[in-house]
Amino acid sequence: MDANVKTKKLRIGGMTCVNCQNTIQKKLRNTAGIKKAEVSYNGGTAVITYDTDIISLGDITAVIKRLGYDVLNRTQPTTNSRRTIGLLIIILSVYILIQQFGILNLLVPSQLAETNMGYGMMFVIGLITSVHCVAMCGGINLSQCIPQSGTIKEGSRFSALRPAFLYNLGRVISYTIVGFIVGALGSVITFSNTAQGGLKLVAGVFMVIMGVNMLGIFPWLRRLNPRMPKIFASKINAEKVKSRSTFIVGMLNGLMPCGPLQAMQIYALSTGSPIAGALSMFLFSLGTVPLMFGLGVLSTVLSKKFTKKVMTVGAVFVVVLGLSMFSQGWSLAGFIDLPLLSGTSIKEGAESSVNVKDGVQVINSTLSPGNYPSITVQAGMPVRWVIDAPKGSINGCNYKLYINEYGIEHQFKSGENIIEFTPTKSGTFNYSCWMGMIRGTIAVTGTDAK
């Protein structure tokens, strides 16, 4: 080997996703004097072979820093313990606050109840995770929009917005098509409530891991970050580079190895319906549009430090929404609620009274938009549960409930609704809406029926 050629392994700080790895690696490989560069997001390292006659280690460090990343020394910790503890406290506080006041329940549009679709929360998830979209695809977005600005005719506002419009239109269409396909697959495979809950559990875990990795507080979690196999990811990225059509590039985004996108695809799969899957992905993609569309303008105004702060806030909410989705899946799967997951998150109405008539326990309750009633009954005696649903009380979330213990799935209609079952064993059993967001309890007292 030439005496002037050296190989150095550097520790890189600030990488939040695989795209960071690709960005650094591409820049280093295109820098004069660097013969080889292999960057690892999982390991947080860069192994660089370079010619000392052409470029110095200090110059290489400067190249990496100009990209917005840090080069750490051997003794420098990869994480700040105070920052980690502070972020964990903030995440837990925001999660409890959101669950306590049922904020996510309010994000489900009531008008979607008629079509049995309650995916308003998908739009909000898209809004928040669009920060990650900027980190993953911001460079591609700018590459498609900025170079064309020189060809824009003076006074033509539409021409100035056209590239960004086409790019985001392609993204929305691609996400929707993928949602339709995945939802159709879910319709072929019959999912029980438990299976749907399991899929939401997986999606929630993926979102939490992705958000934590964006924050960079637990580097060891990087290995668990969901991603597309390298062979497919490289081909898709290559096509995106070759293509000069902003619309086609946007369409290819639907196949990007993106954590929140894959989490939403799992969610679409759990719907078991091509229409529901397409709608969920459509709303999610619409949520990502505002920030991506305004990226070109904001990038000339906002500093890197401010952008990092925005990304931190977005990552915190990604983790919180991931925890919420995990909690919903936990409930749908029929597991016993854990204090940390549910506790304050169970939005229950007032306890309903019981009247025994002709050997039947008759309970009268009233449905409200954000609460399910809790009831107490005796084991071994039939139950006739009458739930009145006043006008305006049914929305896209609470319109359907699942009682896993008794195998009951009930869809509410305005007016009187009747649910009948016979409890055979004592205990406290949870039930929830079809999304797992609104929950209630059925307490069964007395001796178990023989």
XYZ file of C-alpha atoms in Angstrom:
450
model
C 0.000 0.000 0.000
C 1.185 3.538 -0.784
C 2.766 5.193 2.282
C 0.638 8.268 1.641
C -2.597 6.287 1.800
C -4.089 5.860 5.257
C -7.238 4.330 6.686
C -8.963 5.948 9.638
C -12.058 4.980 11.608
C -14.052 7.961 12.871
C -16.937 8.073 15.325
C -19.846 10.074 13.910
C -22.440 11.785 16.099
C -25.809 13.202 15.091
C -26.962 10.503 12.660
C -30.696 9.911 13.095
C -31.516 7.544 10.225
C -30.054 5.481 7.398
C -30.345 8.492 5.114
C -27.747 10.257 7.278
C -25.382 7.353 6.606
C -26.022 7.579 2.864
C -25.597 11.372 2.815
C -22.229 11.298 4.581
C -21.006 8.329 2.570
C -21.929 9.877 -0.769
C -20.260 13.185 0.115
C -17.044 11.529 1.299
C -16.805 9.312 -1.780
C -17.150 12.363 -4.011
C -14.443 14.302 -2.152
C -11.035 14.552 -3.817
C -8.370 12.506 -2.057
C -10.758 10.006 -0.472
C -10.326 6.586 -2.069
C -12.894 4.685 -0.029
C -15.569 5.486 2.564
C -17.889 3.135 4.440
C -20.307 4.781 6.868
C -22.355 2.750 9.370
C -25.491 4.200 10.922
C -25.775 1.212 13.254
C -22.246 1.564 14.558
C -22.078 5.345 14.330
C -18.757 5.105 12.498
C -17.051 5.957 9.234
C -14.075 3.979 7.909
C -12.206 6.214 5.467
C -9.222 5.475 3.227
C -7.597 8.673 1.959
C -4.451 10.106 0.334
C -2.632 12.369 2.799
C -0.967 14.255 -0.085
C -4.366 15.447 -1.262
C -6.530 15.719 1.840
C -5.882 15.779 5.589
C -7.859 14.220 8.406
C -8.806 17.714 9.516
C -10.237 18.447 6.068
C -12.283 15.224 6.204
C -13.598 16.182 9.636
C -14.582 19.600 8.279
C -16.490 17.961 5.388
C -18.521 15.873 7.833
C -19.206 18.842 10.115
C -20.395 20.975 7.198
C -23.052 18.333 6.602
C -24.341 18.961 10.134
C -22.789 15.965 11.925
C -20.166 15.672 14.647
C -16.859 13.818 14.699
C -16.356 12.431 18.213
C -13.054 11.627 19.902
C -12.376 8.303 21.588
C -13.398 9.420 25.080
C -16.367 11.546 24.077
C -19.699 9.826 24.963
C -22.181 9.282 22.150
C -25.075 10.414 24.329
C -25.679 13.022 27.007
C -27.182 11.384 30.118
C -28.857 14.594 31.294
C -30.413 15.136 27.886
C -31.574 11.513 27.784
C -33.243 11.706 31.207
C -34.813 15.058 30.361
C -36.251 13.771 27.073
C -37.640 10.639 28.739
C -39.396 12.782 31.355
C -40.852 15.009 28.641
C -42.038 12.001 26.602
C -43.744 10.417 29.615
C -45.355 13.729 30.636
C -46.714 14.446 27.160
C -48.004 10.882 26.833
C -49.861 11.044 30.163
C -51.272 14.467 29.258
C -52.555 13.287 25.899
C -54.074 10.136 27.376
C -55.585 11.939 30.379
C -57.542 14.405 28.249
C -58.258 11.981 25.401
C -56.720 14.401 22.893
C -56.204 11.718 20.250
C -59.897 10.831 20.443
C -60.737 14.368 19.365
C -58.674 13.932 16.202
C -61.071 11.387 14.730
C -63.497 13.271 12.419
C -67.095 12.463 13.268
C -68.166 12.722 9.641
C -66.079 9.665 8.802
C -68.311 7.504 10.979
C -70.819 7.111 8.166
C -68.261 5.365 5.978
C -66.907 3.402 8.916
C -63.513 5.092 8.614
C -61.955 6.757 11.626
C -58.435 7.656 10.605
C -58.222 11.340 11.467
C -55.272 10.565 13.709
C -53.305 9.408 10.653
C -53.242 12.993 9.378
C -51.783 14.242 12.651
C -49.187 11.462 12.663
C -48.268 12.592 9.158
C -47.920 16.191 10.312
C -45.584 15.231 13.117
C -43.536 12.651 11.260
C -43.114 15.031 8.324
C -40.091 16.292 10.265
C -38.590 12.857 9.684
C -39.627 13.057 6.025
C -37.603 16.248 5.728
C -34.591 14.488 7.237
C -35.019 11.458 4.961
C -36.110 13.068 1.701
C -35.423 16.782 2.138
C -32.338 16.654 -0.076
C -34.222 14.837 -2.816
C -37.099 17.288 -2.499
C -34.779 20.277 -2.904
C -32.879 18.628 -5.750
C -36.137 18.318 -7.674
C -37.413 21.822 -6.965
C -34.532 24.268 -6.558
C -32.629 23.632 -9.825
C -35.763 24.308 -11.815
C -36.267 27.705 -10.243
C -33.898 29.261 -12.782
C -36.199 28.317 -15.614
C -39.265 29.848 -13.999
C -40.783 32.736 -15.918
C -41.066 35.959 -14.025
C -44.548 36.536 -12.653
C -45.568 32.895 -12.998
C -46.471 31.827 -9.472
C -47.760 28.428 -10.541
C -44.526 27.652 -12.346
C -42.630 28.356 -9.130
C -44.838 25.954 -7.175
C -45.216 23.324 -9.905
C -42.149 21.141 -9.069
C -43.004 20.963 -5.358
C -46.660 20.326 -6.211
C -45.839 17.457 -8.574
C -43.322 15.930 -6.153
C -45.813 15.888 -3.275
C -48.665 14.786 -5.542
C -46.567 11.788 -6.530
C -45.907 11.002 -2.860
C -49.591 11.178 -1.924
C -50.662 8.971 -4.837
C -47.902 6.455 -4.128
C -48.735 6.222 -0.417
C -52.427 5.790 -1.217
C -51.794 3.030 -3.757
C -49.543 1.182 -1.312
C -52.235 1.555 1.363
C -54.827 0.110 -1.019
C -52.626 -2.879 -1.858
C -51.682 -3.555 1.753
C -55.303 -3.143 2.881
C -56.410 -5.555 0.142
C -53.899 -8.080 1.424
C -55.386 -7.619 4.880
C -58.872 -8.275 3.467
C -57.745 -11.627 2.085
C -56.215 -12.587 5.395
C -58.887 -12.511 8.099
C -57.621 -10.734 11.197
C -59.189 -11.301 14.568
C -59.370 -8.451 17.086
C -56.323 -9.946 18.764
C -54.408 -10.066 15.474
C -55.349 -6.459 14.667
C -54.168 -5.476 18.108
C -50.925 -7.354 17.504
C -50.309 -5.442 14.280
C -50.888 -2.148 16.072
C -48.467 -3.300 18.751
C -45.812 -3.886 16.095
C -46.528 -0.545 14.400
C -46.314 1.205 17.765
C -42.992 -0.437 18.570
C -41.605 0.600 15.178
C -42.699 4.200 15.745
C -41.153 4.326 19.217
C -37.869 2.904 17.926
C -37.837 5.333 15.012
C -38.565 8.332 17.276
C -35.930 7.298 19.811
C -33.385 6.914 17.016
C -34.261 10.383 15.743
C -33.469 11.682 19.233
C -30.247 9.667 19.315
C -30.582 8.791 23.005
C -30.133 5.008 22.762
C -27.636 4.225 19.946
C -28.018 0.455 20.462
C -31.610 0.701 19.182
C -30.369 1.638 15.717
C -29.982 -2.026 14.853
C -33.723 -2.509 15.363
C -34.758 0.376 13.128
C -37.094 -0.980 10.393
C -35.609 -0.623 6.944
C -35.882 -1.977 3.442
C -33.325 -4.591 2.329
C -30.229 -2.914 0.876
C -30.624 -4.540 -2.533
C -34.065 -2.932 -3.034
C -33.255 0.357 -1.286
C -30.177 0.922 -3.468
C -32.106 0.280 -6.675
C -34.917 2.630 -5.671
C -32.458 5.357 -4.681
C -30.622 4.885 -7.981
C -33.857 5.310 -9.944
C -34.687 8.432 -7.953
C -31.326 9.918 -8.850
C -31.713 9.062 -12.559
C -35.274 10.302 -12.918
C -35.793 13.917 -13.873
C -39.529 13.861 -13.401
C -40.518 15.296 -10.027
C -43.794 13.384 -10.162
C -42.077 10.017 -10.719
C -39.543 10.754 -7.982
C -42.431 11.501 -5.646
C -44.113 8.229 -6.651
C -40.937 6.308 -5.791
C -41.080 7.767 -2.281
C -43.840 5.303 -1.461
C -41.192 2.563 -1.562
C -38.627 4.352 0.595
C -37.168 2.456 3.603
C -38.839 4.800 6.060
C -39.728 3.899 9.672
C -43.025 5.813 10.082
C -44.106 4.866 6.562
C -43.592 1.173 7.268
C -45.406 1.551 10.583
C -48.407 3.077 8.791
C -48.315 0.301 6.202
C -48.606 -2.242 9.012
C -51.525 -0.220 10.356
C -53.155 -0.239 6.895
C -52.711 -4.013 6.804
C -54.583 -4.328 10.095
C -57.644 -2.529 8.657
C -58.416 -5.564 6.493
C -59.907 -3.339 3.794
C -58.375 -1.850 0.625
C -60.511 1.292 0.978
C -59.681 1.718 4.663
C -56.016 1.019 3.982
C -55.933 3.542 1.138
C -57.722 6.177 3.233
C -55.382 5.746 6.181
C -52.300 6.134 3.972
C -53.897 9.015 2.058
C -54.522 10.977 5.255
C -51.056 10.133 6.558
C -49.464 11.357 3.322
C -51.535 14.563 3.350
C -50.178 15.267 6.825
C -46.623 15.126 5.494
C -47.306 17.595 2.678
C -47.281 21.024 4.438
C -43.748 20.785 5.797
C -42.332 19.074 2.708
C -44.048 21.577 0.422
C -42.688 24.530 2.372
C -39.200 23.048 2.732
C -37.765 25.075 -0.131
C -38.870 28.336 1.448
C -38.064 27.413 5.045
C -34.590 26.120 4.188
C -33.539 29.635 3.187
C -34.900 31.157 6.392
C -34.306 28.694 9.220
C -30.898 28.006 10.706
C -29.560 24.476 11.197
C -29.830 24.838 14.967
C -33.499 25.782 14.735
C -34.135 22.903 12.329
C -32.563 20.480 14.815
C -34.835 21.791 17.576
C -37.873 21.285 15.366
C -36.697 17.738 14.637
C -36.293 17.065 18.364
C -39.842 18.225 19.077
C -41.145 16.125 16.195
C -39.231 13.065 17.390
C -40.712 13.407 20.895
C -44.221 13.367 19.445
C -43.356 10.397 17.225
C -42.425 8.431 20.363
C -45.585 9.594 22.153
C -47.811 8.576 19.247
C -45.958 5.275 19.050
C -46.694 4.654 22.729
C -50.351 5.547 22.137
C -50.566 3.143 19.206
C -48.884 0.437 21.301
C -51.413 1.074 24.079
C -54.298 0.777 21.626
C -52.917 -2.463 20.240
C -52.427 -3.797 23.761
C -56.097 -3.148 24.487
C -57.372 -4.631 21.207
C -55.248 -7.725 21.738
C -57.184 -8.323 24.966
C -54.252 -8.072 27.356
C -54.697 -6.913 30.932
C -54.132 -3.169 31.029
C -50.858 -2.091 32.565
C -50.832 1.060 34.731
C -48.048 2.627 32.682
C -49.890 2.041 29.411
C -53.476 2.668 30.371
C -53.944 4.091 33.867
C -55.102 7.568 32.998
C -55.745 6.642 29.374
C -58.930 4.677 30.014
C -61.699 7.164 29.320
C -64.667 5.794 31.185
C -68.133 7.111 31.750
C -70.047 6.981 34.999
C -70.886 3.599 36.534
C -74.310 2.425 35.341
C -76.933 1.027 37.740
C -78.327 -2.512 37.447
C -81.964 -3.613 37.772
C -82.894 -7.297 37.886
C -86.084 -8.167 35.958
C -87.288 -11.746 35.465
C -83.832 -13.125 36.210
C -82.091 -10.766 33.772
C -79.701 -7.965 34.749
C -80.891 -4.866 32.893
C -78.416 -1.998 32.608
C -79.148 1.397 31.069
C -76.224 3.539 29.884
C -75.693 6.548 27.648
C -72.994 6.757 24.984
C -70.821 9.881 24.805
C -68.306 10.835 22.064
C -65.169 10.305 24.149
C -66.247 7.853 26.863
C -67.520 4.314 27.254
C -69.582 3.439 30.344
C -68.256 1.050 32.997
C -70.647 -1.518 34.407
C -70.719 -4.015 37.277
C -72.697 -7.238 36.935
C -73.065 -10.612 38.657
C -71.703 -13.883 37.316
C -74.128 -16.587 36.208
C -77.021 -14.243 35.317
C -77.888 -12.998 31.783
C -77.171 -9.335 31.059
C -79.260 -7.041 28.862
C -77.236 -3.890 28.360
C -79.235 -1.024 26.851
C -77.045 1.814 25.577
C -78.716 4.996 24.356
C -76.764 6.811 21.618
C -78.059 10.401 21.397
C -77.670 12.376 18.184
C -74.063 13.521 17.793
C -72.653 10.962 20.232
C -71.352 8.559 17.562
C -68.045 9.345 15.862
C -65.420 7.595 13.749
C -63.770 6.065 16.802
C -66.529 4.993 19.182
C -69.024 3.741 16.582
C -67.851 0.148 16.997
C -66.855 -1.628 20.216
C -65.216 -4.957 20.898
C -65.764 -7.042 24.034
C -63.138 -9.750 23.593
C -64.167 -11.696 26.699
C -67.608 -12.433 25.263
C -66.762 -12.359 21.565
C -68.987 -9.328 20.981
C -68.582 -6.804 18.167
C -71.270 -4.128 18.214
C -71.757 -1.210 15.818
C -73.727 1.663 17.329
C -76.687 3.336 15.680
C -78.551 6.406 16.880
C -81.104 5.593 19.539
C -81.351 2.384 21.542
C -78.626 -0.253 21.269
C -78.876 -3.619 23.027
C -75.948 -5.880 23.931
C -76.671 -9.252 25.566
C -74.306 -11.739 27.178
C -74.015 -14.027 30.188
C -70.886 -13.628 32.357
C -69.650 -16.980 33.642
C -66.627 -15.976 35.691
C -65.781 -13.146 38.047
C -63.116 -10.555 37.351
C -62.626 -7.233 35.592
C -62.707 -7.343 31.809
C -61.709 -4.522 29.498
C -63.450 -3.609 26.277
C -62.595 -0.935 23.749
C -63.535 0.803 20.547
C -62.322 -0.753 17.304
C -59.237 1.496 17.369
C -58.379 0.734 20.983
C -58.473 4.442 21.855
C -61.584 4.519 24.035
C -61.885 1.874 26.731
C -64.236 0.774 29.457
C -64.513 -2.050 31.984
C -67.011 -4.763 32.873
C -66.623 -5.836 36.506
C -68.144 -9.247 37.209
C -68.780 -10.099 40.856
C -70.061 -13.194 42.642
C -69.270 -16.869 42.307
C -68.158 -18.245 38.970
C -70.877 -20.122 37.132
C -70.486 -23.899 37.015
